[in-house]
Amino acid sequence: TQLLEQSPQFLSIQEGENLTVYCNSSSVFSSLQWYRQEPGEGPVLLVTVVTGGEVKKLKRLTFQFGDARKDSSLHITAAQTGDTGLYLCRADKLIFGTGTRLQVFP
Amino acid sequence: GAVVSQHPSRVICKSGTSVKIECRSLDFQATTMFWYRQFPKQSLMLMATSNEGSKATYEQGVEKDKFLINHASLTLSTLTVTSAHPEDSSFYICSARFEGGGNTIYFGEGSWLTVV
């Protein structure tokens, strides 16, 4: 079974701080998605990256796909309390990452 | 965007009974749907891939006789937890592949199952 490791597992920060979440694997993927999930709800798709080295921006969120298409990062600038949630990466083999639980305090 | 709906959102059942969860793609047809299970504060674990008109493909360690999956139409897949036990209590999430949009996967809202 392919494994997607996310780090950190938990992150607790204050509003206004920046943060980066990583998604790593030893496998090469044709695409990778990032999702955000709030308690009791299904994951919501944030972005899909398909090209090695690709960078996509979604407001304060910046997503990057590694050159070798084995890893990805999500950077949040000036975090807000509304960014609180479980962030999940998912690769094209339908395997989800281990998840990063983000808590942003006012 | 594409919408996937699950029903019920919450269900409580007695041990030994069976419970059915429905997953519907509301505005697109999905030949492939997926069922996940999620324990509190953990990531999603793929249980099975549901294929319209054929048998589901189960992941290793998932009991196919306990978690019955039926994908009878292009917009509906059902997961039936048979002879439920308290350890089956969990958050079950379905997703559907939107084949017209780069094979993007859209998720349902999830269903909380509590077995008492």
Tab-separated table of C-alpha atoms in Angstrom:
chain	number	residue	atom	x	y	z
A	1	THR	CA	0.000	0.000	0.000
A	2	GLN	CA	1.385	3.362	-0.976
A	3	LEU	CA	1.777	5.799	1.859
A	4	LEU	CA	1.511	9.550	1.958
A	5	GLU	CA	3.128	11.065	5.019
A	6	GLN	CA	2.060	14.479	6.130
A	7	SER	CA	3.918	16.725	8.519
A	8	PRO	CA	3.405	18.149	10.941
A	9	GLN	CA	0.603	16.019	12.306
A	10	PHE	CA	-0.683	18.822	14.510
A	11	LEU	CA	-0.129	22.548	14.313
A	12	SER	CA	-1.412	25.185	16.689
A	13	ILE	CA	-0.670	28.804	15.799
A	14	GLN	CA	-1.924	32.342	16.325
A	15	GLU	CA	-3.734	34.383	13.757
A	16	GLY	CA	-1.388	36.181	11.400
A	17	GLU	CA	1.335	33.554	11.468
A	18	ASN	CA	2.537	31.687	8.412
A	19	LEU	CA	2.745	27.913	8.151
A	20	THR	CA	3.727	25.138	5.778
A	21	VAL	CA	2.342	21.621	5.604
A	22	TYR	CA	4.190	18.880	3.780
A	23	CYS	CA	3.010	15.758	1.975
A	24	ASN	CA	5.708	13.237	1.126
A	25	SER	CA	5.917	9.860	-0.557
A	26	SER	CA	8.473	7.588	-2.144
A	27	SER	CA	6.145	7.066	-5.101
A	28	VAL	CA	5.674	9.220	-8.170
A	29	PHE	CA	2.153	10.456	-8.809
A	30	SER	CA	0.496	11.860	-11.891
A	31	SER	CA	-1.561	14.238	-9.768
A	32	LEU	CA	-2.091	15.251	-6.183
A	33	GLN	CA	-4.973	16.969	-4.475
A	34	TRP	CA	-5.240	18.959	-1.276
A	35	TYR	CA	-8.441	18.952	0.776
A	36	ARG	CA	-9.652	20.700	3.897
A	37	GLN	CA	-12.073	18.946	6.191
A	38	GLU	CA	-14.048	20.405	9.064
A	39	PRO	CA	-15.388	18.193	11.864
A	40	GLY	CA	-18.413	16.176	10.851
A	41	GLU	CA	-18.182	17.108	7.199
A	42	GLY	CA	-16.710	15.617	4.079
A	43	PRO	CA	-13.394	16.865	2.667
A	44	VAL	CA	-13.566	19.862	0.365
A	45	LEU	CA	-11.205	20.002	-2.592
A	46	LEU	CA	-8.815	22.943	-2.507
A	47	VAL	CA	-6.546	22.297	-5.467
A	48	THR	CA	-5.175	19.711	-7.884
A	49	VAL	CA	-1.564	19.811	-9.041
A	50	VAL	CA	-0.393	17.724	-11.957
A	51	THR	CA	2.924	19.102	-13.253
A	52	GLY	CA	6.249	18.664	-11.483
A	53	GLY	CA	7.311	22.002	-10.004
A	54	GLU	CA	3.834	23.462	-10.430
A	55	VAL	CA	2.807	26.241	-8.071
A	56	LYS	CA	-0.825	27.200	-7.569
A	57	LYS	CA	-2.196	29.990	-5.450
A	58	LEU	CA	-5.608	30.189	-3.852
A	59	LYS	CA	-5.828	33.522	-2.039
A	60	ARG	CA	-3.524	33.092	0.977
A	61	LEU	CA	-2.795	29.437	0.181
A	62	THR	CA	0.138	28.439	-2.011
A	63	PHE	CA	0.450	24.868	-3.228
A	64	GLN	CA	3.551	23.369	-4.796
A	65	PHE	CA	4.098	20.002	-6.456
A	66	GLY	CA	7.641	18.696	-6.184
A	67	ASP	CA	9.783	18.530	-9.292
A	68	ALA	CA	9.841	14.734	-9.092
A	69	ARG	CA	6.086	14.582	-8.382
A	70	LYS	CA	6.687	12.689	-5.124
A	71	ASP	CA	5.865	15.440	-2.690
A	72	SER	CA	3.863	18.592	-2.232
A	73	SER	CA	3.570	21.488	0.144
A	74	LEU	CA	0.831	23.817	1.259
A	75	HIS	CA	1.820	27.233	2.579
A	76	ILE	CA	-0.671	29.493	4.328
A	77	THR	CA	0.185	33.155	4.713
A	78	ALA	CA	-1.265	35.181	7.581
A	79	ALA	CA	-3.423	32.370	8.928
A	80	GLN	CA	-6.967	33.144	10.035
A	81	THR	CA	-9.218	31.327	12.488
A	82	GLY	CA	-11.293	30.189	9.520
A	83	ASP	CA	-8.314	28.178	8.285
A	84	THR	CA	-8.771	25.781	11.208
A	85	GLY	CA	-9.379	22.240	10.038
A	86	LEU	CA	-7.875	18.964	8.927
A	87	TYR	CA	-5.752	19.303	5.808
A	88	LEU	CA	-5.384	16.187	3.698
A	89	CYS	CA	-3.364	15.437	0.615
A	90	ARG	CA	-4.489	12.703	-1.720
A	91	ALA	CA	-2.652	11.100	-4.595
A	92	ASP	CA	-3.989	9.524	-7.715
A	93	LYS	CA	-4.101	6.077	-6.158
A	94	LEU	CA	-6.915	7.250	-3.883
A	95	ILE	CA	-4.696	7.089	-0.830
A	96	PHE	CA	-5.047	9.925	1.611
A	97	GLY	CA	-2.195	11.397	3.561
A	98	THR	CA	-2.028	10.988	7.299
A	99	GLY	CA	-3.500	14.458	7.757
A	100	THR	CA	-2.447	17.704	9.416
A	101	ARG	CA	-4.753	19.133	12.011
A	102	LEU	CA	-4.444	22.913	12.090
A	103	GLN	CA	-5.776	25.076	14.895
A	104	VAL	CA	-5.576	28.826	14.489
A	105	PHE	CA	-6.199	30.862	17.626
A	106	PRO	CA	-7.390	34.484	17.622
B	1	GLY	CA	-19.360	22.409	-8.825
B	2	ALA	CA	-20.372	18.775	-8.730
B	3	VAL	CA	-22.400	17.725	-5.708
B	4	VAL	CA	-22.405	14.445	-3.847
B	5	SER	CA	-24.979	13.837	-1.155
B	6	GLN	CA	-25.071	11.237	1.593
B	7	HIS	CA	-28.024	10.056	3.607
B	8	PRO	CA	-28.522	9.750	6.494
B	9	SER	CA	-26.076	12.219	7.972
B	10	ARG	CA	-26.438	10.596	11.375
B	11	VAL	CA	-27.806	7.212	12.355
B	12	ILE	CA	-27.950	5.254	15.572
B	13	CYS	CA	-28.641	1.544	15.436
B	14	LYS	CA	-28.681	-1.372	17.824
B	15	SER	CA	-26.000	-4.035	17.834
B	16	GLY	CA	-26.816	-6.852	15.479
B	17	THR	CA	-28.936	-4.811	13.130
B	18	SER	CA	-28.025	-3.600	9.655
B	19	VAL	CA	-27.919	-0.034	8.445
B	20	LYS	CA	-27.776	1.364	4.937
B	21	ILE	CA	-26.043	4.572	3.886
B	22	GLU	CA	-26.769	6.128	0.510
B	23	CYS	CA	-24.418	8.140	-1.668
B	24	ARG	CA	-25.829	10.088	-4.590
B	25	SER	CA	-24.182	12.181	-7.260
B	26	LEU	CA	-26.754	14.923	-7.730
B	27	ASP	CA	-25.750	16.591	-10.964
B	28	PHE	CA	-23.478	14.139	-12.734
B	29	GLN	CA	-23.216	10.468	-13.463
B	30	ALA	CA	-20.544	8.501	-11.680
B	31	THR	CA	-19.485	5.069	-12.844
B	32	THR	CA	-17.096	4.936	-9.932
B	33	MET	CA	-17.760	5.835	-6.326
B	34	PHE	CA	-15.612	5.287	-3.265
B	35	TRP	CA	-16.342	4.556	0.362
B	36	TYR	CA	-14.076	5.728	3.154
B	37	ARG	CA	-14.072	5.325	6.883
B	38	GLN	CA	-12.688	7.886	9.260
B	39	PHE	CA	-12.023	7.530	12.963
B	40	PRO	CA	-11.920	10.627	15.172
B	41	LYS	CA	-8.946	12.841	14.505
B	42	GLN	CA	-7.596	10.487	11.877
B	43	SER	CA	-7.329	10.561	8.130
B	44	LEU	CA	-9.657	8.807	5.711
B	45	MET	CA	-9.131	5.154	4.942
B	46	LEU	CA	-10.379	3.784	1.654
B	47	MET	CA	-12.693	0.834	2.224
B	48	ALA	CA	-13.807	-0.031	-1.269
B	49	THR	CA	-14.310	1.149	-4.810
B	50	SER	CA	-17.866	0.879	-6.052
B	51	ASN	CA	-18.307	0.222	-9.752
B	52	GLU	CA	-21.644	0.714	-11.470
B	53	GLY	CA	-23.078	-2.570	-12.642
B	54	SER	CA	-20.353	-4.752	-11.203
B	55	LYS	CA	-18.948	-5.931	-7.898
B	56	ALA	CA	-17.153	-3.566	-5.614
B	57	THR	CA	-13.413	-3.802	-5.124
B	58	TYR	CA	-12.535	-3.997	-1.452
B	59	GLU	CA	-9.290	-2.880	0.160
B	60	GLN	CA	-7.241	-5.353	2.097
B	61	GLY	CA	-8.648	-6.002	5.543
B	62	VAL	CA	-12.186	-4.821	4.757
B	63	GLU	CA	-14.809	-7.555	5.153
B	64	LYS	CA	-16.935	-7.574	2.027
B	65	ASP	CA	-19.664	-9.639	3.690
B	66	LYS	CA	-19.943	-7.105	6.473
B	67	PHE	CA	-19.798	-3.963	4.370
B	68	LEU	CA	-22.090	-4.619	1.434
B	69	ILE	CA	-21.773	-2.191	-1.434
B	70	ASN	CA	-24.260	-1.856	-4.245
B	71	HIS	CA	-23.882	0.539	-7.187
B	72	ALA	CA	-27.085	-0.118	-9.070
B	73	SER	CA	-27.264	3.126	-11.012
B	74	LEU	CA	-24.946	5.829	-12.289
B	75	THR	CA	-26.006	8.176	-9.504
B	76	LEU	CA	-26.405	5.939	-6.472
B	77	SER	CA	-24.153	3.724	-4.412
B	78	THR	CA	-25.156	2.222	-1.083
B	79	LEU	CA	-23.105	0.896	1.810
B	80	THR	CA	-24.848	-1.527	4.148
B	81	VAL	CA	-23.184	-2.322	7.445
B	82	THR	CA	-24.511	-5.728	8.371
B	83	SER	CA	-24.790	-7.119	11.886
B	84	ALA	CA	-23.373	-3.906	13.235
B	85	HIS	CA	-21.230	-3.855	16.363
B	86	PRO	CA	-20.117	-0.904	18.496
B	87	GLU	CA	-16.661	-1.035	16.900
B	88	ASP	CA	-18.307	-0.239	13.553
B	89	SER	CA	-19.230	3.170	14.919
B	90	SER	CA	-17.438	5.667	12.749
B	91	PHE	CA	-17.745	8.460	10.202
B	92	TYR	CA	-18.357	7.019	6.755
B	93	ILE	CA	-17.700	9.172	3.710
B	94	CYS	CA	-18.396	8.494	0.068
B	95	SER	CA	-16.974	10.162	-2.975
B	96	ALA	CA	-17.697	10.051	-6.674
B	97	ARG	CA	-15.450	10.487	-9.651
B	98	PHE	CA	-16.554	13.311	-11.946
B	99	GLU	CA	-15.289	11.945	-15.209
B	100	GLY	CA	-16.167	15.002	-17.196
B	101	GLY	CA	-13.872	17.230	-15.171
B	102	GLY	CA	-10.406	15.750	-15.205
B	103	ASN	CA	-11.472	12.839	-13.047
B	104	THR	CA	-11.850	15.049	-10.014
B	105	ILE	CA	-13.197	13.344	-6.916
B	106	TYR	CA	-16.027	15.030	-4.996
B	107	PHE	CA	-16.971	14.011	-1.494
B	108	GLY	CA	-20.253	13.612	0.276
B	109	GLU	CA	-20.956	15.263	3.608
B	110	GLY	CA	-20.338	12.048	5.526
B	111	SER	CA	-22.532	9.851	7.701
B	112	TRP	CA	-22.039	9.346	11.416
B	113	LEU	CA	-22.872	5.822	12.491
B	114	THR	CA	-23.260	5.004	16.156
B	115	VAL	CA	-23.922	1.416	17.140
B	116	VAL	CA	-25.285	0.978	20.651
